[in-house]
PDB file of C-alpha atoms in Angstrom:
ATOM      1  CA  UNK K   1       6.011  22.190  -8.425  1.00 52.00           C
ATOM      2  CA  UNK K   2       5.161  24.996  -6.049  1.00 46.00           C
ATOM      3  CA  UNK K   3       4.401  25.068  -2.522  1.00 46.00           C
ATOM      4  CA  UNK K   4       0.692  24.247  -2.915  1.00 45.00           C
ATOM      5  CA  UNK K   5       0.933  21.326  -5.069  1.00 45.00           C
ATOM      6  CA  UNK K   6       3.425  20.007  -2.935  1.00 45.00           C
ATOM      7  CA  UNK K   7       0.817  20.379   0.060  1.00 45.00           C
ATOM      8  CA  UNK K   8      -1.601  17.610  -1.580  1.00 51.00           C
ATOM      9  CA  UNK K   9      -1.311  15.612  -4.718  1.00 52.00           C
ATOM     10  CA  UNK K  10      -5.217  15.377  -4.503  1.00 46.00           C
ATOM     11  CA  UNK K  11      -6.256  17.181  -7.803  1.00 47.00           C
ATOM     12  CA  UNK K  12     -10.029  17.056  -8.303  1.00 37.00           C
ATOM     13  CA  UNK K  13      -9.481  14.830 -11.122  1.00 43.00           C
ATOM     14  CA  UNK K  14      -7.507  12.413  -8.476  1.00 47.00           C
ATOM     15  CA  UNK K  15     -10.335  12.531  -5.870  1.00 40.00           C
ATOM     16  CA  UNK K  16     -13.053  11.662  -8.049  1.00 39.00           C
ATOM     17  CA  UNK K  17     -11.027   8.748  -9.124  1.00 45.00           C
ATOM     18  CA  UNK K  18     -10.112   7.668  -6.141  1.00 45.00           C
ATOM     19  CA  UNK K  19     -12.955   8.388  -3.371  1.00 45.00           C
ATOM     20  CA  UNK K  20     -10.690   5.737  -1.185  1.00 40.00           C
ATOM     21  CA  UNK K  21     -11.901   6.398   2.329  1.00 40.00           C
ATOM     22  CA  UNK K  22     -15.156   6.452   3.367  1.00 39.00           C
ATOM     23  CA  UNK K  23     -17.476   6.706   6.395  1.00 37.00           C
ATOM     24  CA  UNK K  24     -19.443   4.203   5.440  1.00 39.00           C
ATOM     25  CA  UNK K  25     -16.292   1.763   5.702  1.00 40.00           C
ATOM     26  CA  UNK K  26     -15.066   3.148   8.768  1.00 37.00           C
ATOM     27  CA  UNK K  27     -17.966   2.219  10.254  1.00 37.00           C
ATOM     28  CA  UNK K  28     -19.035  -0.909   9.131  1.00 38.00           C
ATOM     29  CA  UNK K  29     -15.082  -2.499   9.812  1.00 38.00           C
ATOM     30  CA  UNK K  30     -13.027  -1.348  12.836  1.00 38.00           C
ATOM     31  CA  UNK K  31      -9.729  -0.157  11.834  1.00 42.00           C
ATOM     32  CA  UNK K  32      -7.181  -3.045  11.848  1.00 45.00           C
ATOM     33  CA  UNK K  33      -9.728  -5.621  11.791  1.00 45.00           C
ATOM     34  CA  UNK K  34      -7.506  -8.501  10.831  1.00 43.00           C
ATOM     35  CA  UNK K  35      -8.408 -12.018  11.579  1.00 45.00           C
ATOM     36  CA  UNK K  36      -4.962 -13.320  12.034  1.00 41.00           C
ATOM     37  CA  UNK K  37      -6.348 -16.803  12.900  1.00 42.00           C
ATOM     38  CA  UNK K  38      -9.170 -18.368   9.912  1.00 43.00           C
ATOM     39  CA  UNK K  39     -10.285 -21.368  10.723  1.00 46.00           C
ATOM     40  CA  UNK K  40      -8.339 -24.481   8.594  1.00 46.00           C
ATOM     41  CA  UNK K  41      -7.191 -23.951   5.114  1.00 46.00           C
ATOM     42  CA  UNK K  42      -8.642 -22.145   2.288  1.00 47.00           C
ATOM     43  CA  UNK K  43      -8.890 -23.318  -1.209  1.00 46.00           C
ATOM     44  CA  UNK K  44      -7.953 -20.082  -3.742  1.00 46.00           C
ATOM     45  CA  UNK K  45     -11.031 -18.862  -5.543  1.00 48.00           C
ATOM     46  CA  UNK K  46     -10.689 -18.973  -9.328  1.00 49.00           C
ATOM     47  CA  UNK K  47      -9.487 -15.354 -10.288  1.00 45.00           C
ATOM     48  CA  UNK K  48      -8.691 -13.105 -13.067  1.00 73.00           C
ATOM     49  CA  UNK K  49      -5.296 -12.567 -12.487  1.00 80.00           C
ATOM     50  CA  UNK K  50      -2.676 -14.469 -10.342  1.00 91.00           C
ATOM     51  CA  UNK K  51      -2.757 -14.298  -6.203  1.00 96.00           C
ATOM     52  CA  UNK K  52      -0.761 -11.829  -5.105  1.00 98.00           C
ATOM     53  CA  UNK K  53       2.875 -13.091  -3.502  1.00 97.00           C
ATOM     54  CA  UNK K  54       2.488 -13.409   0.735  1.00 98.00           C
ATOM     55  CA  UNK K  55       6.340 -12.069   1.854  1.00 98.00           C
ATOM     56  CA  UNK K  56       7.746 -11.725   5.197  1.00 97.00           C
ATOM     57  CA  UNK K  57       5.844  -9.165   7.325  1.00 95.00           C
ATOM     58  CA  UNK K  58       9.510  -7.457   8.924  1.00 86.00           C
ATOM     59  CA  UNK K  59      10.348  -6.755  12.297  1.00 78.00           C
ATOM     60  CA  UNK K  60       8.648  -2.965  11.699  1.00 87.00           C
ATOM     61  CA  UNK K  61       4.554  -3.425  11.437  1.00 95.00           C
ATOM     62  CA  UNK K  62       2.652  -1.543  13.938  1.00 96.00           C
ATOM     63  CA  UNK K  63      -0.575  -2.106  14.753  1.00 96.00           C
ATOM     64  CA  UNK K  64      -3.076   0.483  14.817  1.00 98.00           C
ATOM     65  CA  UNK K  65      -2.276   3.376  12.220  1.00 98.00           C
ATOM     66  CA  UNK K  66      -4.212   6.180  12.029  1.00 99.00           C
ATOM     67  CA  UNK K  67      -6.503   6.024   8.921  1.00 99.00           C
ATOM     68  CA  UNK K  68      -5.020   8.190   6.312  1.00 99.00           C
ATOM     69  CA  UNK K  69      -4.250   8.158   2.286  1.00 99.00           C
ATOM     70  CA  UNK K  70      -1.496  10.835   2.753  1.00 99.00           C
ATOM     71  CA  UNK K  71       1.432   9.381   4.672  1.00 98.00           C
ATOM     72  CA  UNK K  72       4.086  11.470   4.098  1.00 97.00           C
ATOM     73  CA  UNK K  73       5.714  13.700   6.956  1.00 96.00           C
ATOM     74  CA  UNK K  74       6.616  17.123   7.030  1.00 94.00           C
ATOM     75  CA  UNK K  75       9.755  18.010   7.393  1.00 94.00           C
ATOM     76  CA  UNK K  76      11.305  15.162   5.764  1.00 95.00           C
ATOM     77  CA  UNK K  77      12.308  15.108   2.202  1.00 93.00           C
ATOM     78  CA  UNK K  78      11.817  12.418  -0.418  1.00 96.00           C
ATOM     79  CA  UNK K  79      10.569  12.116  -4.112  1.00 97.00           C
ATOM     80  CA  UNK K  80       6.951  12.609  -4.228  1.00 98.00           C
ATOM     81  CA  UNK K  81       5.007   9.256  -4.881  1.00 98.00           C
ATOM     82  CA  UNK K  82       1.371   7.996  -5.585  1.00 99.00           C
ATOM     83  CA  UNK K  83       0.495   4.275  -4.929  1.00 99.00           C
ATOM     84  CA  UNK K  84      -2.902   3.362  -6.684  1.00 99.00           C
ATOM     85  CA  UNK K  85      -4.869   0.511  -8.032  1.00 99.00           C
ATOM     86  CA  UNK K  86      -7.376  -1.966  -6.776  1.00 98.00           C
ATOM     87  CA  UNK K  87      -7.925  -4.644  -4.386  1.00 99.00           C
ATOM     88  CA  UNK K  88      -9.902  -7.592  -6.436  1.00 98.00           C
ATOM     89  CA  UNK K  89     -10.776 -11.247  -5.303  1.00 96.00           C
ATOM     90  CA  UNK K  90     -11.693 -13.229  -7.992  1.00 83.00           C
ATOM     91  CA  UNK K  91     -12.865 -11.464 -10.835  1.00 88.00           C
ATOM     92  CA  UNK K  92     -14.564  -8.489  -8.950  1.00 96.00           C
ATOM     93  CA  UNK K  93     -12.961  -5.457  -7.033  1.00 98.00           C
ATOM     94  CA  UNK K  94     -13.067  -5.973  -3.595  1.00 98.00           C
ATOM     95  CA  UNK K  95     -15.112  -2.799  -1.314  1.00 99.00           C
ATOM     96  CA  UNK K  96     -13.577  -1.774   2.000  1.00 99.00           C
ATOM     97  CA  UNK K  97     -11.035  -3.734   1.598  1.00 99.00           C
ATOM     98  CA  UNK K  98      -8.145  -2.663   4.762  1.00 99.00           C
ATOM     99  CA  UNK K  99      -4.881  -1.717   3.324  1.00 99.00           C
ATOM    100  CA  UNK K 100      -2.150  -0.976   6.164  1.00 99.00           C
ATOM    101  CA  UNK K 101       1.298   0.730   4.394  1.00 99.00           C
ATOM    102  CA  UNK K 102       4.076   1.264   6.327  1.00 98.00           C
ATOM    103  CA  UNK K 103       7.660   2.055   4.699  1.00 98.00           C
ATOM    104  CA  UNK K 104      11.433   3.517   5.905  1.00 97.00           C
ATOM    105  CA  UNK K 105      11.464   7.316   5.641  1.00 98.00           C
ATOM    106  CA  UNK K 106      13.793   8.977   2.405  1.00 97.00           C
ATOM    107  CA  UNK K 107      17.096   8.157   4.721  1.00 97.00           C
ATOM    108  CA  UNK K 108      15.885   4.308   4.779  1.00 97.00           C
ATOM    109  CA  UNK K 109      14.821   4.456   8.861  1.00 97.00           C
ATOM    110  CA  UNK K 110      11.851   3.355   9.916  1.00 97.00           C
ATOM    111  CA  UNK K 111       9.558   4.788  12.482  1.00 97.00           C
ATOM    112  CA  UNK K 112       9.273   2.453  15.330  1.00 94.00           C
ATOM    113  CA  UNK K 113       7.984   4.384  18.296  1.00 94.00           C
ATOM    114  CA  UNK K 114       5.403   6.094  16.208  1.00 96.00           C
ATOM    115  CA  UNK K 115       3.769   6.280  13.198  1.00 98.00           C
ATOM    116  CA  UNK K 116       5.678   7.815  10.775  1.00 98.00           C
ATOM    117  CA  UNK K 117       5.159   6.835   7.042  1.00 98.00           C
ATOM    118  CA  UNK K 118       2.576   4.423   8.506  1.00 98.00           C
ATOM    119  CA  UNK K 119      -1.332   4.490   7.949  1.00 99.00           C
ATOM    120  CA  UNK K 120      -4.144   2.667   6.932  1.00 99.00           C
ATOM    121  CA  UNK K 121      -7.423   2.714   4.798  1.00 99.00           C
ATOM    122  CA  UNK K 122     -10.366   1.147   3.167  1.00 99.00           C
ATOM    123  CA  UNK K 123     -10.876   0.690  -0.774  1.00 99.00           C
ATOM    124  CA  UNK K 124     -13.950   2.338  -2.258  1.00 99.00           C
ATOM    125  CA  UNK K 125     -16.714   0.717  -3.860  1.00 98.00           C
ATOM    126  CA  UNK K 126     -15.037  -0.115  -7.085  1.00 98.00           C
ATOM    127  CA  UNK K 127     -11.827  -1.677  -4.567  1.00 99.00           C
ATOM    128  CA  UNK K 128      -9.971   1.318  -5.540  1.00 99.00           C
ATOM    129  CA  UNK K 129      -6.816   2.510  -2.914  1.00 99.00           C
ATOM    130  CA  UNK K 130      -4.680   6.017  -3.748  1.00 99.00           C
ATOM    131  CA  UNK K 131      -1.782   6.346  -1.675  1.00 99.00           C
ATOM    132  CA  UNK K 132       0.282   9.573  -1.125  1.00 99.00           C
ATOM    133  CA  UNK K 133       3.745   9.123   0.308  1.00 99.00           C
ATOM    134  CA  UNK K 134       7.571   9.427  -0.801  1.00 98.00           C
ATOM    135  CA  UNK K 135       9.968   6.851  -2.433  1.00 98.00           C
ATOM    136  CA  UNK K 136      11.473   5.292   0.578  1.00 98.00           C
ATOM    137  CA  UNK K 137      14.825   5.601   1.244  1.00 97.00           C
ATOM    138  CA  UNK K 138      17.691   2.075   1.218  1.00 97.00           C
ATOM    139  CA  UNK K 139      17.291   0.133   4.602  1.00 96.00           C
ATOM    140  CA  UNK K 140      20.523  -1.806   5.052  1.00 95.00           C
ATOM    141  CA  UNK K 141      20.429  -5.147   3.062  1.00 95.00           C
ATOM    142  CA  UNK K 142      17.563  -4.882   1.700  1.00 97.00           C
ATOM    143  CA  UNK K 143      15.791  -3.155  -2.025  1.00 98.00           C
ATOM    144  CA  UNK K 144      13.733  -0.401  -2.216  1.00 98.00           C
ATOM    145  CA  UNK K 145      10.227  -1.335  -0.930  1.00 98.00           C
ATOM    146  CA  UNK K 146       7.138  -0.249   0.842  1.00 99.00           C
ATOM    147  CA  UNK K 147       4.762  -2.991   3.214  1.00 99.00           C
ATOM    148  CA  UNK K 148       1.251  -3.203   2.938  1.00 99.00           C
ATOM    149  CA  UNK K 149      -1.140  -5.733   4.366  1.00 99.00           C
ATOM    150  CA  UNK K 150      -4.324  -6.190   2.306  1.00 99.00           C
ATOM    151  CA  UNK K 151      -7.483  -8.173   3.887  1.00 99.00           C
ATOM    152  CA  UNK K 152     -10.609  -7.584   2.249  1.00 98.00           C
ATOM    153  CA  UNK K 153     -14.313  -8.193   5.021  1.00 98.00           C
ATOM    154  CA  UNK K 154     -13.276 -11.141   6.924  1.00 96.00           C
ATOM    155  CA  UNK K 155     -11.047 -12.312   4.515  1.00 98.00           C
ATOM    156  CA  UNK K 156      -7.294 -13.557   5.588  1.00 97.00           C
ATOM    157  CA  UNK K 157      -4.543 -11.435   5.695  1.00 98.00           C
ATOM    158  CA  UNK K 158      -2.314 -10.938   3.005  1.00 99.00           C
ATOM    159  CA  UNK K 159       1.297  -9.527   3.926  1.00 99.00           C
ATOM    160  CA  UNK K 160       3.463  -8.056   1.333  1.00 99.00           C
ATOM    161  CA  UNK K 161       5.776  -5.753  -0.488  1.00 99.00           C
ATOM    162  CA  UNK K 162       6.248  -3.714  -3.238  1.00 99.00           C
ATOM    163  CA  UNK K 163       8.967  -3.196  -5.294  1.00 99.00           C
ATOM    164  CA  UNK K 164      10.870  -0.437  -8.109  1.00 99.00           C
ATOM    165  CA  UNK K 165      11.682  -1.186 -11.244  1.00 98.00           C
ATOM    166  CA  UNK K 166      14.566   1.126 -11.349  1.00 95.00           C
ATOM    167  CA  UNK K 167      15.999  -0.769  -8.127  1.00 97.00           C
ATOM    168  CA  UNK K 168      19.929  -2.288  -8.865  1.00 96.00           C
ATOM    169  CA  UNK K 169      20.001  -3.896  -5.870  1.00 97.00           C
ATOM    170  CA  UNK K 170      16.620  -6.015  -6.266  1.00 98.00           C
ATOM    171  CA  UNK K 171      18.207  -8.852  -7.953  1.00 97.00           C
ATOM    172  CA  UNK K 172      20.809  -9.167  -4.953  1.00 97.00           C
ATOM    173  CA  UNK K 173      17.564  -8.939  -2.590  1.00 98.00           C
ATOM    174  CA  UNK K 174      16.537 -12.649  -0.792  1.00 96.00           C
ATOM    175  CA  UNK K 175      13.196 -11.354  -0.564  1.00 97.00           C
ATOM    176  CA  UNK K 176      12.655  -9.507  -3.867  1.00 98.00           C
ATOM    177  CA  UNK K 177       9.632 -11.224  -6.103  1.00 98.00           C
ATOM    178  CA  UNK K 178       9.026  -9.350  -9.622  1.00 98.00           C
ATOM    179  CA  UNK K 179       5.304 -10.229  -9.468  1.00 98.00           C
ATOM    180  CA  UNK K 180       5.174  -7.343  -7.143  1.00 99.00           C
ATOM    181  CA  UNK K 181       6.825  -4.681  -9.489  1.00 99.00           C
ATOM    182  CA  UNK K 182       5.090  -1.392  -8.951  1.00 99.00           C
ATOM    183  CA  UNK K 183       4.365  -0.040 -12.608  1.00 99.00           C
ATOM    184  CA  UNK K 184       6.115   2.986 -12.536  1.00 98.00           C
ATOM    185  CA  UNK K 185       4.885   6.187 -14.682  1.00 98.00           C
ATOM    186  CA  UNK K 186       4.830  10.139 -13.970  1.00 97.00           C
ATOM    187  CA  UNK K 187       1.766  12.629 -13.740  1.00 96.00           C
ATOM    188  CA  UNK K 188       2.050  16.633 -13.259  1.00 93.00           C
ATOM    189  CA  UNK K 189       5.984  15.976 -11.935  1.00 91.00           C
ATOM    190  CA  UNK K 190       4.936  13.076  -9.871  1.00 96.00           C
ATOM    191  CA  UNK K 191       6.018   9.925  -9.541  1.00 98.00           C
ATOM    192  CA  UNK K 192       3.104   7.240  -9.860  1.00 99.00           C
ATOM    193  CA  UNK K 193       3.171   3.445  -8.874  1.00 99.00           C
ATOM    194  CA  UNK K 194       0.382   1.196 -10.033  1.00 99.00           C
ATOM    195  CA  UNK K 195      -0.673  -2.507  -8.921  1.00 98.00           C
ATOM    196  CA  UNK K 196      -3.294  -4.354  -8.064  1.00 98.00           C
ATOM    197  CA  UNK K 197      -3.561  -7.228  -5.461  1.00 98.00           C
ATOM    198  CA  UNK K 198      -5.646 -10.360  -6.357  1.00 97.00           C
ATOM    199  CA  UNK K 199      -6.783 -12.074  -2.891  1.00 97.00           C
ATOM    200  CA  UNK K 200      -7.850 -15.589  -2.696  1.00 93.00           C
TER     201      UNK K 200
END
């Protein structure tokens, strides 16, 4: 892979697919809109697929992310990786849906005075997300995994993470859940991880 392609996984084949981020959504739901608080308890929605797995938010979210699909940094070096997939409550794909990533950089540190490896952004109208970023590196303790919060229009908040296959250490991890497997596959040299999340 040359310099170029290395500049932006976003073939014109991968845009048209993906068409994540729009104005449209940017203006119609404020950028880390999350209503943290719903009123009572829900009752799950009959779905296509099973809910997605809440898990423990970390000690490393950070509110307000700039709204990107392309969080990797230069300068730092890492396996090239592609998140995609859709966002779906019930059995219909979810539009401007919020996703917020964040992750630990190649050397397994995270960011925490800035926003490094951290963004946000909005599904498109068939509740499709396309993330570009690098396979994050081994915080201490823990398996390989990348954050993401997921709340589709004035829906709850669901927290999670996402896992790798490949990962040794995820059966020694206390958080690790296989639900959340990223289905791992390549494309032109690049490493691709596909899931969706079903939200109640």
């Amino acid at each position: 892979m040359n310099g170029n392609e290395k500049n932006s996984l976003l073939t014109r084949r991968h845009v048209l697919k993906a068409s994540v981020v729009s104005t449209a959504a940017a203006a119609t739901m404020p950028a880390l809109a999350f209503n943290l608080n719903p009123d009572g308890p829900t009752t799950p929605e009959p779905t296509c697929g099973t809910l997605t797995v809440n898990q423990t938010e970390g000690p490393y979210f950070t509110p307000g992310s700039p709204q990107k699909t392309n969080i990797r940094e230069a300068g730092y070096e890492g396996t090239l990786l592609v998140v995609r997939g859709k966002v779906m409550a019930g059995c219909d794909p979810v539009a401007n849906a919020l996703l917020d990533f964040w992750q630990a950089d190649g050397d397994g540190e995270y960011d925490n005075e800035g926003y490094r490896f951290r963004g946000h952004q909005y599904t498109n109208a068939e509740g499709v997300f396309y993330l570009e970023t690098i396979v994050p590196g081994l915080y201490p303790g823990r398996t390989r995994h990348i954050h993401v919060k997921v709340q589709k229009p004035n829906g709850r908040v669901l927290t999670t993470q996402l896992y790798f296959p490949w990962e040794s250490g995820n059966s020694r991890d206390f958080i690790y859940d296989s639900t959340l497997l990223l289905e791992i596959s390549e494309e032109e040299g690049v490493q691709v991880g596909e899931i969706d999340f079903v939200l109640a």
